[in-house]
PDB file of C-alpha atoms in Angstrom:
ATOM      1  CA  MET A   1      23.895  11.145  11.123  1.00 40.00           C
ATOM      2  CA  PHE A   2      20.926   9.633   9.248  1.00 44.00           C
ATOM      3  CA  THR A   3      18.155  12.105   8.462  1.00 51.00           C
ATOM      4  CA  VAL A   4      14.838  11.559   6.723  1.00 57.00           C
ATOM      5  CA  LYS A   5      13.943  14.308   4.303  1.00 70.00           C
ATOM      6  CA  GLN A   6      10.501  15.826   4.685  1.00 81.00           C
ATOM      7  CA  TYR A   7       7.822  14.827   2.216  1.00 87.00           C
ATOM      8  CA  LYS A   8       6.485  18.108   0.847  1.00 87.00           C
ATOM      9  CA  GLY A   9       3.212  16.723  -0.466  1.00 90.00           C
ATOM     10  CA  ASP A  10       1.709  15.193  -3.584  1.00 91.00           C
ATOM     11  CA  GLU A  11       1.521  18.481  -5.473  1.00 91.00           C
ATOM     12  CA  ASN A  12       5.238  19.048  -5.015  1.00 91.00           C
ATOM     13  CA  LEU A  13       6.072  15.509  -6.146  1.00 91.00           C
ATOM     14  CA  LYS A  14       3.737  15.858  -9.135  1.00 92.00           C
ATOM     15  CA  LYS A  15       5.502  19.092 -10.173  1.00 92.00           C
ATOM     16  CA  ILE A  16       8.894  17.368  -9.972  1.00 90.00           C
ATOM     17  CA  LEU A  17       7.650  14.387 -12.010  1.00 90.00           C
ATOM     18  CA  ASP A  18       5.988  16.643 -14.604  1.00 91.00           C
ATOM     19  CA  LYS A  19       9.113  18.809 -14.852  1.00 89.00           C
ATOM     20  CA  ASN A  20      11.153  15.701 -15.665  1.00 87.00           C
ATOM     21  CA  ASN A  21       8.496  14.204 -17.975  1.00 88.00           C
ATOM     22  CA  ILE A  22       7.949  11.166 -15.746  1.00 88.00           C
ATOM     23  CA  PRO A  23       4.404   9.760 -16.300  1.00 89.00           C
ATOM     24  CA  VAL A  24       3.836   8.039 -12.955  1.00 90.00           C
ATOM     25  CA  ASP A  25       0.471   7.877 -11.159  1.00 92.00           C
ATOM     26  CA  ILE A  26       1.304   9.048  -7.616  1.00 94.00           C
ATOM     27  CA  TYR A  27      -1.680   7.181  -6.129  1.00 95.00           C
ATOM     28  CA  ASN A  28      -0.535   3.943  -7.757  1.00 95.00           C
ATOM     29  CA  LEU A  29       2.991   4.547  -6.433  1.00 95.00           C
ATOM     30  CA  LYS A  30       1.554   5.059  -2.941  1.00 96.00           C
ATOM     31  CA  ALA A  31      -0.416   1.810  -3.206  1.00 97.00           C
ATOM     32  CA  ALA A  32       2.754  -0.047  -4.243  1.00 95.00           C
ATOM     33  CA  ILE A  33       4.770   1.404  -1.353  1.00 95.00           C
ATOM     34  CA  LEU A  34       2.053   0.534   1.164  1.00 96.00           C
ATOM     35  CA  GLY A  35       1.864  -2.965  -0.320  1.00 95.00           C
ATOM     36  CA  VAL A  36       5.582  -3.489   0.244  1.00 93.00           C
ATOM     37  CA  GLN A  37       5.434  -2.046   3.742  1.00 92.00           C
ATOM     38  CA  ALA A  38       2.403  -4.217   4.593  1.00 94.00           C
ATOM     39  CA  SER A  39       4.018  -7.357   3.177  1.00 91.00           C
ATOM     40  CA  ALA A  40       6.410  -7.825   6.116  1.00 85.00           C
ATOM     41  CA  GLY A  41       8.822  -9.177   3.526  1.00 78.00           C
ATOM     42  CA  SER A  42      12.333  -8.297   2.404  1.00 75.00           C
ATOM     43  CA  PHE A  43      11.256  -6.382  -0.727  1.00 73.00           C
ATOM     44  CA  THR A  44      13.005  -3.000  -0.559  1.00 77.00           C
ATOM     45  CA  LEU A  45      12.274   0.532  -1.691  1.00 80.00           C
ATOM     46  CA  ARG A  46      15.129   0.227  -4.176  1.00 80.00           C
ATOM     47  CA  SER A  47      13.565  -2.890  -5.698  1.00 81.00           C
ATOM     48  CA  LEU A  48      10.150  -1.275  -5.882  1.00 85.00           C
ATOM     49  CA  ILE A  49      11.144   1.969  -7.553  1.00 83.00           C
ATOM     50  CA  LYS A  50      12.891   0.045 -10.325  1.00 84.00           C
ATOM     51  CA  ASP A  51       9.393  -1.141 -11.265  1.00 88.00           C
ATOM     52  CA  PHE A  52       8.293   2.470 -11.694  1.00 89.00           C
ATOM     53  CA  PHE A  53      11.384   4.430 -12.725  1.00 85.00           C
ATOM     54  CA  SER A  54      14.435   4.009 -14.942  1.00 82.00           C
ATOM     55  CA  GLU A  55      17.987   4.156 -13.587  1.00 80.00           C
ATOM     56  CA  GLU A  56      18.389   7.479 -15.350  1.00 81.00           C
ATOM     57  CA  VAL A  57      15.442   8.928 -13.447  1.00 78.00           C
ATOM     58  CA  LEU A  58      16.804   7.704 -10.133  1.00 76.00           C
ATOM     59  CA  GLU A  59      20.013   9.630 -10.771  1.00 83.00           C
ATOM     60  CA  ASN A  60      17.918  12.801 -10.511  1.00 85.00           C
ATOM     61  CA  LYS A  61      18.443  13.846  -6.872  1.00 85.00           C
ATOM     62  CA  ASP A  62      15.173  15.811  -6.596  1.00 85.00           C
ATOM     63  CA  VAL A  63      13.160  12.794  -7.745  1.00 86.00           C
ATOM     64  CA  ALA A  64      15.089  10.263  -5.648  1.00 86.00           C
ATOM     65  CA  ASP A  65      14.875  12.415  -2.504  1.00 87.00           C
ATOM     66  CA  GLN A  66      11.125  12.903  -2.770  1.00 89.00           C
ATOM     67  CA  ILE A  67      10.434   9.214  -3.429  1.00 90.00           C
ATOM     68  CA  GLU A  68      12.546   8.281  -0.411  1.00 88.00           C
ATOM     69  CA  SER A  69      10.757  10.856   1.737  1.00 90.00           C
ATOM     70  CA  LEU A  70       7.374   9.511   0.510  1.00 93.00           C
ATOM     71  CA  TRP A  71       8.416   6.019   1.620  1.00 91.00           C
ATOM     72  CA  PHE A  72       9.150   7.187   5.173  1.00 89.00           C
ATOM     73  CA  TYR A  73       6.093   9.446   5.233  1.00 93.00           C
ATOM     74  CA  LEU A  74       3.831   6.474   4.433  1.00 93.00           C
ATOM     75  CA  LEU A  75       5.708   4.237   6.867  1.00 89.00           C
ATOM     76  CA  ARG A  76       4.792   6.456   9.817  1.00 90.00           C
ATOM     77  CA  LEU A  77       1.382   7.607   8.529  1.00 92.00           C
ATOM     78  CA  GLN A  78      -1.656   6.604  10.613  1.00 93.00           C
ATOM     79  CA  ARG A  79      -4.394   7.845   8.273  1.00 94.00           C
ATOM     80  CA  PHE A  80      -4.688   9.871   5.083  1.00 94.00           C
ATOM     81  CA  ASP A  81      -6.240  13.317   5.286  1.00 92.00           C
ATOM     82  CA  ASP A  82      -9.234  13.770   2.978  1.00 89.00           C
ATOM     83  CA  SER A  83      -7.152  16.198   0.903  1.00 88.00           C
ATOM     84  CA  GLU A  84      -4.635  13.418   0.209  1.00 91.00           C
ATOM     85  CA  LEU A  85      -7.229  11.156  -1.418  1.00 91.00           C
ATOM     86  CA  GLU A  86      -8.282  11.577  -5.017  1.00 88.00           C
ATOM     87  CA  GLN A  87     -11.769  13.055  -5.219  1.00 83.00           C
ATOM     88  CA  PRO A  88     -14.191  12.565  -8.125  1.00 81.00           C
ATOM     89  CA  ASP A  89     -14.857  15.688 -10.184  1.00 73.00           C
ATOM     90  CA  PHE A  90     -18.272  16.837  -8.971  1.00 67.00           C
ATOM     91  CA  ASP A  91     -18.604  19.146 -12.004  1.00 75.00           C
ATOM     92  CA  MET A  92     -18.502  16.161 -14.366  1.00 75.00           C
ATOM     93  CA  LYS A  93     -21.259  13.811 -13.258  1.00 80.00           C
ATOM     94  CA  THR A  94     -21.035  11.458 -16.209  1.00 82.00           C
ATOM     95  CA  ARG A  95     -20.733   7.699 -16.618  1.00 84.00           C
ATOM     96  CA  GLU A  96     -17.275   8.086 -18.151  1.00 86.00           C
ATOM     97  CA  ALA A  97     -15.929  10.265 -15.335  1.00 85.00           C
ATOM     98  CA  TYR A  98     -17.040   7.965 -12.542  1.00 87.00           C
ATOM     99  CA  THR A  99     -16.238   4.656 -14.173  1.00 89.00           C
ATOM    100  CA  ALA A 100     -12.718   6.029 -14.758  1.00 90.00           C
ATOM    101  CA  TYR A 101     -12.526   7.004 -11.069  1.00 92.00           C
ATOM    102  CA  VAL A 102     -13.673   3.579  -9.857  1.00 93.00           C
ATOM    103  CA  ASN A 103     -11.431   1.708 -12.325  1.00 95.00           C
ATOM    104  CA  ALA A 104      -8.439   3.752 -11.137  1.00 95.00           C
ATOM    105  CA  SER A 105      -9.257   2.855  -7.518  1.00 95.00           C
ATOM    106  CA  ILE A 106      -9.493  -0.849  -8.421  1.00 96.00           C
ATOM    107  CA  MET A 107      -6.147  -0.666 -10.235  1.00 96.00           C
ATOM    108  CA  ARG A 108      -4.495   0.845  -7.146  1.00 96.00           C
ATOM    109  CA  ALA A 109      -6.002  -1.827  -4.915  1.00 97.00           C
ATOM    110  CA  GLU A 110      -4.633  -4.529  -7.216  1.00 97.00           C
ATOM    111  CA  THR A 111      -1.217  -2.851  -7.173  1.00 96.00           C
ATOM    112  CA  PHE A 112      -1.304  -2.980  -3.376  1.00 97.00           C
ATOM    113  CA  LEU A 113      -2.201  -6.699  -3.478  1.00 96.00           C
ATOM    114  CA  LYS A 114       0.571  -7.408  -5.978  1.00 94.00           C
ATOM    115  CA  TYR A 115       3.238  -6.079  -3.624  1.00 94.00           C
ATOM    116  CA  LEU A 116       1.531  -7.370  -0.480  1.00 94.00           C
ATOM    117  CA  SER A 117       1.948 -10.901  -1.865  1.00 91.00           C
ATOM    118  CA  THR A 118       5.763 -10.512  -1.948  1.00 87.00           C
ATOM    119  CA  GLY A 119       5.974 -10.968   1.836  1.00 84.00           C
ATOM    120  CA  GLN A 120       4.754 -13.199   4.629  1.00 87.00           C
ATOM    121  CA  LEU A 121       1.040 -12.663   4.113  1.00 89.00           C
ATOM    122  CA  ASP A 122      -0.068 -16.211   4.982  1.00 89.00           C
ATOM    123  CA  GLU A 123       1.738 -16.046   8.306  1.00 87.00           C
ATOM    124  CA  MET A 124       0.346 -12.596   9.092  1.00 90.00           C
ATOM    125  CA  LEU A 125      -3.206 -13.718   8.305  1.00 92.00           C
ATOM    126  CA  LYS A 126      -3.055 -16.202  11.178  1.00 90.00           C
ATOM    127  CA  ASN A 127      -3.616 -13.155  13.366  1.00 91.00           C
ATOM    128  CA  GLU A 128      -7.395 -12.783  13.715  1.00 94.00           C
ATOM    129  CA  LYS A 129      -7.332  -8.976  13.602  1.00 94.00           C
ATOM    130  CA  VAL A 130      -5.116  -8.867  10.519  1.00 95.00           C
ATOM    131  CA  ASN A 131      -7.321 -11.457   8.825  1.00 96.00           C
ATOM    132  CA  LYS A 132     -10.409  -9.335   9.523  1.00 97.00           C
ATOM    133  CA  ILE A 133      -8.810  -6.159   8.119  1.00 97.00           C
ATOM    134  CA  TYR A 134      -7.634  -8.060   5.037  1.00 97.00           C
ATOM    135  CA  SER A 135     -11.144  -9.475   4.535  1.00 97.00           C
ATOM    136  CA  ILE A 136     -12.632  -5.968   4.734  1.00 97.00           C
ATOM    137  CA  PHE A 137     -10.120  -4.768   2.150  1.00 97.00           C
ATOM    138  CA  ILE A 138     -10.871  -7.646  -0.259  1.00 97.00           C
ATOM    139  CA  GLY A 139     -14.615  -7.250   0.274  1.00 97.00           C
ATOM    140  CA  ASN A 140     -14.403  -3.545  -0.485  1.00 96.00           C
ATOM    141  CA  VAL A 141     -12.415  -4.171  -3.682  1.00 96.00           C
ATOM    142  CA  ASN A 142     -14.946  -6.786  -4.805  1.00 96.00           C
ATOM    143  CA  LEU A 143     -17.723  -4.289  -4.105  1.00 94.00           C
ATOM    144  CA  LEU A 144     -15.998  -1.725  -6.334  1.00 95.00           C
ATOM    145  CA  LYS A 145     -15.679  -4.347  -9.089  1.00 95.00           C
ATOM    146  CA  ALA A 146     -19.373  -5.190  -8.826  1.00 94.00           C
ATOM    147  CA  LEU A 147     -20.194  -1.496  -8.806  1.00 92.00           C
ATOM    148  CA  ILE A 148     -18.329  -0.842 -12.045  1.00 92.00           C
ATOM    149  CA  ILE A 149     -20.330  -3.583 -13.797  1.00 92.00           C
ATOM    150  CA  SER A 150     -23.592  -2.118 -12.544  1.00 90.00           C
ATOM    151  CA  MET A 151     -22.582   1.413 -13.554  1.00 87.00           C
ATOM    152  CA  GLU A 152     -21.664   0.295 -17.066  1.00 86.00           C
ATOM    153  CA  GLU A 153     -24.653  -1.958 -17.692  1.00 87.00           C
ATOM    154  CA  LYS A 154     -27.604  -0.615 -15.706  1.00 87.00           C
ATOM    155  CA  TRP A 155     -27.157   3.060 -14.875  1.00 84.00           C
ATOM    156  CA  SER A 156     -28.446   5.800 -17.161  1.00 83.00           C
ATOM    157  CA  GLN A 157     -26.689   9.141 -17.634  1.00 79.00           C
ATOM    158  CA  GLU A 158     -29.463  10.701 -15.526  1.00 79.00           C
ATOM    159  CA  ASP A 159     -28.544   8.432 -12.614  1.00 77.00           C
ATOM    160  CA  PHE A 160     -25.012   9.846 -12.585  1.00 77.00           C
ATOM    161  CA  ALA A 161     -26.096  13.441 -13.029  1.00 74.00           C
ATOM    162  CA  SER A 162     -28.535  13.586 -10.114  1.00 71.00           C
ATOM    163  CA  ASP A 163     -27.429  11.209  -7.368  1.00 66.00           C
ATOM    164  CA  THR A 164     -25.260  13.065  -4.826  1.00 74.00           C
ATOM    165  CA  THR A 165     -25.786  10.256  -2.271  1.00 78.00           C
ATOM    166  CA  PHE A 166     -23.944   7.903  -4.611  1.00 82.00           C
ATOM    167  CA  LEU A 167     -20.976  10.281  -4.677  1.00 83.00           C
ATOM    168  CA  LYS A 168     -20.692  10.216  -0.904  1.00 84.00           C
ATOM    169  CA  LYS A 169     -20.907   6.414  -0.840  1.00 86.00           C
ATOM    170  CA  LEU A 170     -18.327   6.124  -3.587  1.00 88.00           C
ATOM    171  CA  THR A 171     -15.757   8.290  -1.809  1.00 90.00           C
ATOM    172  CA  GLY A 172     -16.525   6.267   1.333  1.00 92.00           C
ATOM    173  CA  PHE A 173     -15.615   3.015  -0.438  1.00 93.00           C
ATOM    174  CA  VAL A 174     -12.337   4.554  -1.619  1.00 93.00           C
ATOM    175  CA  ARG A 175     -11.633   5.804   1.915  1.00 95.00           C
ATOM    176  CA  VAL A 176     -12.085   2.250   3.277  1.00 95.00           C
ATOM    177  CA  MET A 177      -9.672   0.935   0.633  1.00 96.00           C
ATOM    178  CA  TRP A 178      -6.886   3.290   1.756  1.00 97.00           C
ATOM    179  CA  ASP A 179      -7.646   2.981   5.490  1.00 97.00           C
ATOM    180  CA  THR A 180      -7.363  -0.811   5.371  1.00 97.00           C
ATOM    181  CA  GLN A 181      -4.069  -0.566   3.467  1.00 97.00           C
ATOM    182  CA  ILE A 182      -2.696   1.681   6.221  1.00 97.00           C
ATOM    183  CA  ALA A 183      -4.006  -0.689   8.909  1.00 97.00           C
ATOM    184  CA  LEU A 184      -2.314  -3.694   7.288  1.00 96.00           C
ATOM    185  CA  LYS A 185       0.919  -1.719   7.015  1.00 94.00           C
ATOM    186  CA  GLU A 186       0.772  -0.904  10.743  1.00 93.00           C
ATOM    187  CA  HIS A 187       0.228  -4.558  11.678  1.00 93.00           C
ATOM    188  CA  ALA A 188       3.161  -5.544   9.459  1.00 91.00           C
ATOM    189  CA  LYS A 189       5.391  -3.222  11.496  1.00 87.00           C
ATOM    190  CA  ILE A 190       4.308  -5.023  14.682  1.00 86.00           C
ATOM    191  CA  PHE A 191       4.790  -8.397  12.991  1.00 85.00           C
ATOM    192  CA  ASN A 192       8.326  -7.474  11.918  1.00 79.00           C
ATOM    193  CA  LEU A 193       9.186  -6.260  15.413  1.00 76.00           C
ATOM    194  CA  GLN A 194       8.017  -9.553  16.895  1.00 74.00           C
ATOM    195  CA  LYS A 195      10.091 -11.485  14.354  1.00 71.00           C
ATOM    196  CA  MET A 196      13.147  -9.418  15.291  1.00 66.00           C
ATOM    197  CA  ASN A 197      12.549 -10.152  18.967  1.00 61.00           C
ATOM    198  CA  ASN A 198      12.178 -13.865  18.197  1.00 62.00           C
ATOM    199  CA  LYS A 199      15.468 -13.827  16.336  1.00 65.00           C
ATOM    200  CA  ASN A 200      17.240 -12.201  19.289  1.00 63.00           C
ATOM    201  CA  ILE A 201      15.813 -14.862  21.620  1.00 59.00           C
ATOM    202  CA  ILE A 202      16.922 -17.653  19.291  1.00 63.00           C
ATOM    203  CA  GLU A 203      20.441 -16.215  19.059  1.00 66.00           C
ATOM    204  CA  ALA A 204      20.572 -16.167  22.875  1.00 61.00           C
ATOM    205  CA  ILE A 205      19.450 -19.836  22.996  1.00 59.00           C
ATOM    206  CA  GLN A 206      22.213 -20.780  20.550  1.00 63.00           C
ATOM    207  CA  GLN A 207      24.819 -18.955  22.645  1.00 64.00           C
ATOM    208  CA  GLN A 208      23.627 -20.565  25.894  1.00 58.00           C
ATOM    209  CA  THR A 209      23.522 -24.107  24.496  1.00 59.00           C
ATOM    210  CA  GLY A 210      26.553 -23.769  22.271  1.00 61.00           C
ATOM    211  CA  THR A 211      24.520 -25.471  19.528  1.00 66.00           C
ATOM    212  CA  GLU A 212      23.434 -23.870  16.292  1.00 75.00           C
ATOM    213  CA  ILE A 213      19.861 -24.477  15.202  1.00 73.00           C
ATOM    214  CA  GLY A 214      19.781 -26.375  11.924  1.00 78.00           C
ATOM    215  CA  ARG A 215      17.978 -24.942   8.934  1.00 79.00           C
ATOM    216  CA  ASN A 216      15.608 -27.921   8.819  1.00 83.00           C
ATOM    217  CA  ASP A 217      15.007 -28.021  12.599  1.00 78.00           C
ATOM    218  CA  PRO A 218      11.621 -26.900  13.988  1.00 75.00           C
ATOM    219  CA  CYS A 219      11.752 -23.171  14.688  1.00 71.00           C
ATOM    220  CA  PRO A 220      12.083 -22.466  18.454  1.00 65.00           C
ATOM    221  CA  CYS A 221       9.509 -19.660  18.191  1.00 63.00           C
ATOM    222  CA  GLY A 222       6.799 -22.324  18.138  1.00 61.00           C
ATOM    223  CA  SER A 223       5.378 -21.583  14.699  1.00 66.00           C
ATOM    224  CA  GLY A 224       5.585 -25.239  13.663  1.00 68.00           C
ATOM    225  CA  LYS A 225       7.644 -24.325  10.597  1.00 76.00           C
ATOM    226  CA  LYS A 226      11.201 -25.281   9.787  1.00 80.00           C
ATOM    227  CA  TYR A 227      13.714 -22.722  11.048  1.00 78.00           C
ATOM    228  CA  LYS A 228      14.796 -21.834   7.496  1.00 78.00           C
ATOM    229  CA  ASN A 229      11.205 -20.919   6.597  1.00 78.00           C
ATOM    230  CA  CYS A 230      10.543 -18.911   9.745  1.00 74.00           C
ATOM    231  CA  CYS A 231      12.877 -16.891  11.996  1.00 70.00           C
ATOM    232  CA  GLY A 232      15.936 -18.118  10.123  1.00 70.00           C
ATOM    233  CA  LYS A 233      14.615 -16.870   6.799  1.00 66.00           C
TER     234      LYS A 233
END
C-alpha cells in the first residue's frame, strides 16, 4: 500500500539538513517544488532534487523521506500559514537586513519561474483566470525589484529604522508572491486532470473508429494543435 509520509515542518527539515551539512535554502526549495507542480509538465520530483542535492545525499533516508513528504505537503496545500513564511527581523531595521530579505524573495520568485517554464505555461495562460493570477505574480515580483532599487538608492538609514508601515507592506508583498504560486499550482492540477480526461476520450474515439490518430493530425480535443504537441504529448 502506498503511503505518504507526514511533513513535520520546516524546522525539522532544517535540523536534518544542518545535521548532514547540506546548505540548502528551504524557501528556495519550496519555490522550486511549487514551480514544478504549477508547470503542468512532466518534470518530476526526482529530476528537481538532483538540481539541489547530490546522489550521496539522496541515499540518506531521513533527507529523502522529508523531501518527498514536502513535495506532497505542498501539492495539497491551499495556503501557507503566516508562521511558514520567512519574516524580516524586526530587531534589525537596517538597509542591509531588508535589502537581503527582499533580494531573497526575488530569488525565490525567479526560481519558481524557472521551473514553471518547464511545463505547458503558454497553454495554461489561455485560461483567463490563470492569466490574471500569473500577471499578479509577475507584477508583484517587478514591484519587489523596483523596491530594492529605491531602498538602495533613495532611502536613508533613518527611513528603515522608523517606518513600521513599510514592514507591514513588505510582508504583504511577500505573502502575495507565495499565494499566487499556490494558486497557479492549484490551477495546474485542474489543467492536468482535464488533459487526462481528454486523453481518455481520445482513446475511446480510437477504439470506436478502429483508427489511430496520427501524431501530425489535429488534436480531437479542439485545441488547434497537432496531436503530438497536445494530448498525445
